[in-house]
Amino acid sequence: MCIRDRSMTEQAKTLQKQGEENNKKLTEFIAKSEWEEQVVKGDSSYHTMKGDDGFLCLKSIALVKATPIEVFAFLRMEKYKTDYDLNYLKGEDVEVFPANLRIVHWYFQGKMIVSGRDFVVLQYYSFDPKTKTIITSSTSIEDSRVPPIESSVRGKIMIAGFMIKPVSSTMTEVTYVTKMDLCGSIPQMMQNSVIKNQGEKCALVAQNLSLIHISEPTRPLYISYAVFCLKQKK
């Protein structure tokens, strides 16, 4: 992994601009009127939408008993990712830049006849101090330092990420959306099934956050970590 110093290189500036555009795209994607509600369970739900290019898109929403900064800290912790993304195996930073920006390599396990997938993504996150909303977006990016893996199929994420916004002093609405191409030889029905399996992602975030007992002494560590991440942007 390569970690840049605090100065912004031209590459970092270009990627930051792309990240900002991705966050705007994510916000507009969430607000689309074409979403169709599929399942509602208590304080969570998921919705689907067919893209113009034929790919199935998914939106998952849940109310979480935590502050936005606590939710963000939870999502950033590698050790918890398998708790809300059941096919996730691991992630490795390829390069970390200033300004809330990084290139990361994700690995996902296969299921039944579907081979494992991996994604190289540009991840960017921002914080709006007025609304206390945090947005984190991920899109696939080409990087010669991460060649294709023989045992995996390199997928493509057109847009994915979370919007984390407060609805009260103790409750936060978490929205996750994704539009991706699993690539490889996979029937469209199977791809749609894999996408729909992410419908409970936000509900799992809420469930697992409640089990961590954020009121315990570990809470300041999560908050300090999240604040540190968000302060990287100047």
mmCIF file of C-alpha atoms in Angstrom, residues 11-232:
data_model
loop_
_atom_site.group_PDB
_atom_site.id
_atom_site.type_symbol
_atom_site.label_atom_id
_atom_site.label_comp_id
_atom_site.label_asym_id
_atom_site.label_seq_id
_atom_site.Cartn_x
_atom_site.Cartn_y
_atom_site.Cartn_z
ATOM 1 C CA GLN A 11 -3.225 12.912 -9.608
ATOM 2 C CA ALA A 12 -4.834 13.325 -6.188
ATOM 3 C CA LYS A 13 -6.506 16.563 -7.251
ATOM 4 C CA THR A 14 -7.930 14.849 -10.343
ATOM 5 C CA LEU A 15 -9.175 11.897 -8.302
ATOM 6 C CA GLN A 16 -10.644 14.218 -5.663
ATOM 7 C CA LYS A 17 -12.633 16.033 -8.353
ATOM 8 C CA GLN A 18 -13.850 12.670 -9.616
ATOM 9 C CA GLY A 19 -14.792 11.690 -6.057
ATOM 10 C CA GLU A 20 -16.766 14.896 -5.580
ATOM 11 C CA GLU A 21 -18.620 14.248 -8.833
ATOM 12 C CA ASN A 22 -19.317 10.664 -7.716
ATOM 13 C CA ASN A 23 -20.810 11.903 -4.434
ATOM 14 C CA LYS A 24 -23.070 14.275 -6.360
ATOM 15 C CA LYS A 25 -24.031 11.422 -8.679
ATOM 16 C CA LEU A 26 -24.785 9.207 -5.673
ATOM 17 C CA THR A 27 -27.058 11.852 -4.142
ATOM 18 C CA GLU A 28 -28.988 12.242 -7.400
ATOM 19 C CA PHE A 29 -29.165 8.465 -7.799
ATOM 20 C CA ILE A 30 -30.742 8.066 -4.350
ATOM 21 C CA ALA A 31 -33.328 10.767 -5.105
ATOM 22 C CA LYS A 32 -34.577 9.206 -8.352
ATOM 23 C CA SER A 33 -38.346 8.729 -8.527
ATOM 24 C CA GLU A 34 -38.158 5.419 -10.419
ATOM 25 C CA TRP A 35 -37.329 3.335 -7.333
ATOM 26 C CA GLU A 36 -39.916 0.620 -6.615
ATOM 27 C CA GLU A 37 -40.422 -0.554 -3.056
ATOM 28 C CA GLN A 38 -39.937 -4.299 -2.680
ATOM 29 C CA VAL A 39 -39.743 -5.221 0.994
ATOM 30 C CA VAL A 40 -40.464 -3.334 4.215
ATOM 31 C CA LYS A 41 -39.433 -4.777 7.584
ATOM 32 C CA GLY A 42 -39.905 -2.523 10.585
ATOM 33 C CA ASP A 43 -37.556 0.439 10.199
ATOM 34 C CA SER A 44 -35.861 -0.906 7.087
ATOM 35 C CA SER A 45 -36.749 -1.398 3.435
ATOM 36 C CA TYR A 46 -35.203 -2.064 0.081
ATOM 37 C CA HIS A 47 -36.095 -0.844 -3.387
ATOM 38 C CA THR A 48 -35.078 -1.765 -6.930
ATOM 39 C CA MET A 49 -34.929 0.033 -10.247
ATOM 40 C CA LYS A 50 -34.016 -1.093 -13.763
ATOM 41 C CA GLY A 51 -31.355 1.139 -15.272
ATOM 42 C CA ASP A 52 -31.493 2.402 -18.846
ATOM 43 C CA ASP A 53 -28.689 -0.047 -19.653
ATOM 44 C CA GLY A 54 -30.656 -2.990 -18.244
ATOM 45 C CA PHE A 55 -28.725 -3.398 -14.999
ATOM 46 C CA LEU A 56 -30.723 -3.866 -11.816
ATOM 47 C CA CYS A 57 -30.095 -1.127 -9.251
ATOM 48 C CA LEU A 58 -30.747 -1.485 -5.523
ATOM 49 C CA LYS A 59 -31.459 0.902 -2.670
ATOM 50 C CA SER A 60 -31.478 -0.211 0.985
ATOM 51 C CA ILE A 61 -32.687 2.050 3.816
ATOM 52 C CA ALA A 62 -32.765 1.637 7.595
ATOM 53 C CA LEU A 63 -33.067 3.700 10.749
ATOM 54 C CA VAL A 64 -30.124 3.175 13.075
ATOM 55 C CA LYS A 65 -29.955 4.060 16.746
ATOM 56 C CA ALA A 66 -26.646 5.904 16.572
ATOM 57 C CA THR A 67 -25.216 9.218 15.419
ATOM 58 C CA PRO A 68 -23.980 9.654 11.824
ATOM 59 C CA ILE A 69 -20.361 9.757 13.004
ATOM 60 C CA GLU A 70 -20.823 6.463 14.865
ATOM 61 C CA VAL A 71 -22.382 4.817 11.805
ATOM 62 C CA PHE A 72 -19.555 6.096 9.618
ATOM 63 C CA ALA A 73 -16.929 4.779 12.046
ATOM 64 C CA PHE A 74 -18.622 1.375 12.047
ATOM 65 C CA LEU A 75 -18.681 1.242 8.237
ATOM 66 C CA ARG A 76 -14.997 2.187 8.071
ATOM 67 C CA MET A 77 -13.893 -0.617 10.407
ATOM 68 C CA GLU A 78 -12.636 -3.565 8.335
ATOM 69 C CA LYS A 79 -13.424 -6.096 11.061
ATOM 70 C CA TYR A 80 -17.165 -5.339 10.888
ATOM 71 C CA LYS A 81 -17.665 -5.430 7.100
ATOM 72 C CA THR A 82 -18.576 -9.125 7.009
ATOM 73 C CA ASP A 83 -21.353 -8.406 9.523
ATOM 74 C CA TYR A 84 -23.394 -6.379 7.020
ATOM 75 C CA ASP A 85 -21.992 -7.605 3.688
ATOM 76 C CA LEU A 86 -22.264 -11.382 3.849
ATOM 77 C CA ASN A 87 -20.227 -12.063 0.678
ATOM 78 C CA TYR A 88 -17.355 -9.764 1.627
ATOM 79 C CA LEU A 89 -13.954 -11.412 2.151
ATOM 80 C CA LYS A 90 -11.431 -8.619 2.626
ATOM 81 C CA GLY A 91 -10.251 -5.244 1.429
ATOM 82 C CA GLU A 92 -6.769 -3.834 0.851
ATOM 83 C CA ASP A 93 -5.812 -0.195 0.413
ATOM 84 C CA VAL A 94 -3.895 0.335 -2.810
ATOM 85 C CA GLU A 95 -3.210 4.001 -2.130
ATOM 86 C CA VAL A 96 -4.440 6.456 0.478
ATOM 87 C CA PHE A 97 -4.533 10.155 -0.380
ATOM 88 C CA PRO A 98 -5.374 13.245 1.669
ATOM 89 C CA ALA A 99 -8.850 14.745 1.335
ATOM 90 C CA ASN A 100 -10.877 11.647 2.279
ATOM 91 C CA LEU A 101 -9.769 9.726 -0.790
ATOM 92 C CA ARG A 102 -8.389 6.252 -1.366
ATOM 93 C CA ILE A 103 -8.077 3.482 -3.931
ATOM 94 C CA VAL A 104 -9.043 0.116 -2.466
ATOM 95 C CA HIS A 105 -9.163 -3.485 -3.694
ATOM 96 C CA TRP A 106 -12.183 -5.492 -2.493
ATOM 97 C CA TYR A 107 -12.615 -9.265 -2.593
ATOM 98 C CA PHE A 108 -15.975 -11.057 -2.504
ATOM 99 C CA GLN A 109 -16.583 -14.782 -2.228
ATOM 100 C CA GLY A 110 -18.471 -16.708 -4.894
ATOM 101 C CA LYS A 111 -21.798 -18.388 -4.328
ATOM 102 C CA MET A 112 -23.073 -21.604 -5.870
ATOM 103 C CA ILE A 113 -22.013 -21.507 -9.546
ATOM 104 C CA VAL A 114 -20.869 -17.877 -9.366
ATOM 105 C CA SER A 115 -17.107 -17.340 -9.088
ATOM 106 C CA GLY A 116 -15.634 -14.880 -6.620
ATOM 107 C CA ARG A 117 -15.436 -11.236 -7.676
ATOM 108 C CA ASP A 118 -12.982 -8.484 -6.967
ATOM 109 C CA PHE A 119 -13.261 -4.734 -7.511
ATOM 110 C CA VAL A 120 -10.703 -1.934 -7.656
ATOM 111 C CA VAL A 121 -12.522 1.216 -6.588
ATOM 112 C CA LEU A 122 -12.051 4.886 -5.941
ATOM 113 C CA GLN A 123 -13.667 5.671 -2.592
ATOM 114 C CA TYR A 124 -14.430 9.219 -1.493
ATOM 115 C CA TYR A 125 -16.335 10.520 1.509
ATOM 116 C CA SER A 126 -17.558 13.952 2.529
ATOM 117 C CA PHE A 127 -19.240 15.613 5.507
ATOM 118 C CA ASP A 128 -21.752 18.459 5.362
ATOM 119 C CA PRO A 129 -21.432 20.413 8.654
ATOM 120 C CA LYS A 130 -24.814 22.075 8.146
ATOM 121 C CA THR A 131 -26.914 18.933 7.766
ATOM 122 C CA LYS A 132 -24.449 16.586 9.563
ATOM 123 C CA THR A 133 -24.771 14.272 6.561
ATOM 124 C CA ILE A 134 -21.944 11.962 5.512
ATOM 125 C CA ILE A 135 -21.739 10.611 1.971
ATOM 126 C CA THR A 136 -19.330 7.932 0.833
ATOM 127 C CA SER A 137 -19.188 6.830 -2.801
ATOM 128 C CA SER A 138 -17.353 4.027 -4.596
ATOM 129 C CA THR A 139 -16.785 3.570 -8.331
ATOM 130 C CA SER A 140 -14.517 1.213 -10.246
ATOM 131 C CA ILE A 141 -11.198 2.547 -11.444
ATOM 132 C CA GLU A 142 -8.379 1.156 -13.592
ATOM 133 C CA ASP A 143 -5.084 0.729 -11.739
ATOM 134 C CA SER A 144 -2.077 -1.054 -13.213
ATOM 135 C CA ARG A 145 -0.848 -1.934 -9.723
ATOM 136 C CA VAL A 146 -3.767 -4.341 -9.338
ATOM 137 C CA PRO A 147 -3.693 -6.806 -12.252
ATOM 138 C CA PRO A 148 -6.549 -9.298 -12.780
ATOM 139 C CA ILE A 149 -6.607 -12.253 -10.396
ATOM 140 C CA GLU A 150 -6.687 -15.711 -11.912
ATOM 141 C CA SER A 151 -9.081 -17.115 -9.323
ATOM 142 C CA SER A 152 -11.521 -14.182 -9.516
ATOM 143 C CA VAL A 153 -13.549 -12.149 -12.015
ATOM 144 C CA ARG A 154 -12.962 -8.397 -11.999
ATOM 145 C CA GLY A 155 -16.349 -6.712 -11.627
ATOM 146 C CA LYS A 156 -17.319 -3.110 -12.292
ATOM 147 C CA ILE A 157 -19.098 -0.765 -9.899
ATOM 148 C CA MET A 158 -20.805 2.055 -11.759
ATOM 149 C CA ILE A 159 -21.893 3.700 -8.513
ATOM 150 C CA ALA A 160 -22.313 2.516 -4.929
ATOM 151 C CA GLY A 161 -22.184 4.030 -1.484
ATOM 152 C CA PHE A 162 -23.893 5.289 1.627
ATOM 153 C CA MET A 163 -25.741 8.428 2.639
ATOM 154 C CA ILE A 164 -25.765 8.794 6.422
ATOM 155 C CA LYS A 165 -27.969 11.561 7.789
ATOM 156 C CA PRO A 166 -29.459 12.305 11.221
ATOM 157 C CA VAL A 167 -33.207 12.281 11.783
ATOM 158 C CA SER A 168 -32.964 13.082 15.515
ATOM 159 C CA SER A 169 -30.303 13.388 18.203
ATOM 160 C CA THR A 170 -30.176 9.597 18.600
ATOM 161 C CA MET A 171 -31.396 8.190 15.258
ATOM 162 C CA THR A 172 -29.763 8.146 11.847
ATOM 163 C CA GLU A 173 -31.162 7.202 8.449
ATOM 164 C CA VAL A 174 -28.698 5.079 6.491
ATOM 165 C CA THR A 175 -29.220 4.636 2.751
ATOM 166 C CA TYR A 176 -27.126 2.341 0.582
ATOM 167 C CA VAL A 177 -27.357 2.183 -3.209
ATOM 168 C CA THR A 178 -25.523 0.136 -5.799
ATOM 169 C CA LYS A 179 -25.363 -0.334 -9.537
ATOM 170 C CA MET A 180 -22.766 -2.817 -10.725
ATOM 171 C CA ASP A 181 -21.808 -5.283 -13.411
ATOM 172 C CA LEU A 182 -20.514 -8.584 -12.050
ATOM 173 C CA CYS A 183 -18.980 -9.254 -15.487
ATOM 174 C CA GLY A 184 -17.905 -12.718 -16.601
ATOM 175 C CA SER A 185 -20.271 -15.423 -17.840
ATOM 176 C CA ILE A 186 -23.208 -15.041 -15.495
ATOM 177 C CA PRO A 187 -26.924 -15.173 -16.407
ATOM 178 C CA GLN A 188 -28.793 -11.914 -15.887
ATOM 179 C CA MET A 189 -31.172 -13.677 -13.484
ATOM 180 C CA MET A 190 -28.231 -14.763 -11.329
ATOM 181 C CA GLN A 191 -26.736 -11.264 -11.336
ATOM 182 C CA ASN A 192 -30.078 -9.818 -10.256
ATOM 183 C CA SER A 193 -30.261 -12.369 -7.442
ATOM 184 C CA VAL A 194 -26.810 -11.363 -6.183
ATOM 185 C CA ILE A 195 -27.788 -7.682 -6.257
ATOM 186 C CA LYS A 196 -31.068 -8.314 -4.407
ATOM 187 C CA ASN A 197 -29.171 -10.165 -1.681
ATOM 188 C CA GLN A 198 -27.772 -6.783 -0.661
ATOM 189 C CA GLY A 199 -31.266 -5.526 0.122
ATOM 190 C CA GLU A 200 -30.841 -6.077 3.863
ATOM 191 C CA LYS A 201 -27.438 -4.394 4.067
ATOM 192 C CA CYS A 202 -28.657 -1.334 5.994
ATOM 193 C CA ALA A 203 -30.862 -3.461 8.252
ATOM 194 C CA LEU A 204 -27.763 -5.525 9.101
ATOM 195 C CA VAL A 205 -25.841 -2.329 9.845
ATOM 196 C CA ALA A 206 -28.554 -1.325 12.302
ATOM 197 C CA GLN A 207 -28.690 -4.784 13.856
ATOM 198 C CA ASN A 208 -24.949 -5.172 14.316
ATOM 199 C CA LEU A 209 -24.397 -1.634 15.557
ATOM 200 C CA SER A 210 -26.922 -2.300 18.317
ATOM 201 C CA LEU A 211 -24.886 -5.342 19.391
ATOM 202 C CA ILE A 212 -21.636 -3.454 19.757
ATOM 203 C CA HIS A 213 -22.936 -1.453 22.723
ATOM 204 C CA ILE A 214 -21.572 1.898 21.669
ATOM 205 C CA SER A 215 -22.263 3.218 25.170
ATOM 206 C CA GLU A 216 -19.332 1.135 26.425
ATOM 207 C CA PRO A 217 -15.805 2.602 26.854
ATOM 208 C CA THR A 218 -14.954 1.684 23.243
ATOM 209 C CA ARG A 219 -17.288 4.372 21.924
ATOM 210 C CA PRO A 220 -14.738 7.247 22.025
ATOM 211 C CA LEU A 221 -12.377 5.146 19.906
ATOM 212 C CA TYR A 222 -14.959 4.810 17.118
ATOM 213 C CA ILE A 223 -15.781 8.500 17.226
ATOM 214 C CA SER A 224 -12.129 9.574 17.318
ATOM 215 C CA TYR A 225 -11.375 7.358 14.333
ATOM 216 C CA ALA A 226 -14.267 8.751 12.291
ATOM 217 C CA VAL A 227 -13.447 12.351 13.190
ATOM 218 C CA PHE A 228 -9.836 11.754 12.166
ATOM 219 C CA CYS A 229 -10.956 10.387 8.773
ATOM 220 C CA LEU A 230 -13.303 13.262 8.102
ATOM 221 C CA LYS A 231 -10.740 15.899 9.122
ATOM 222 C CA GLN A 232 -8.366 14.702 6.408
#
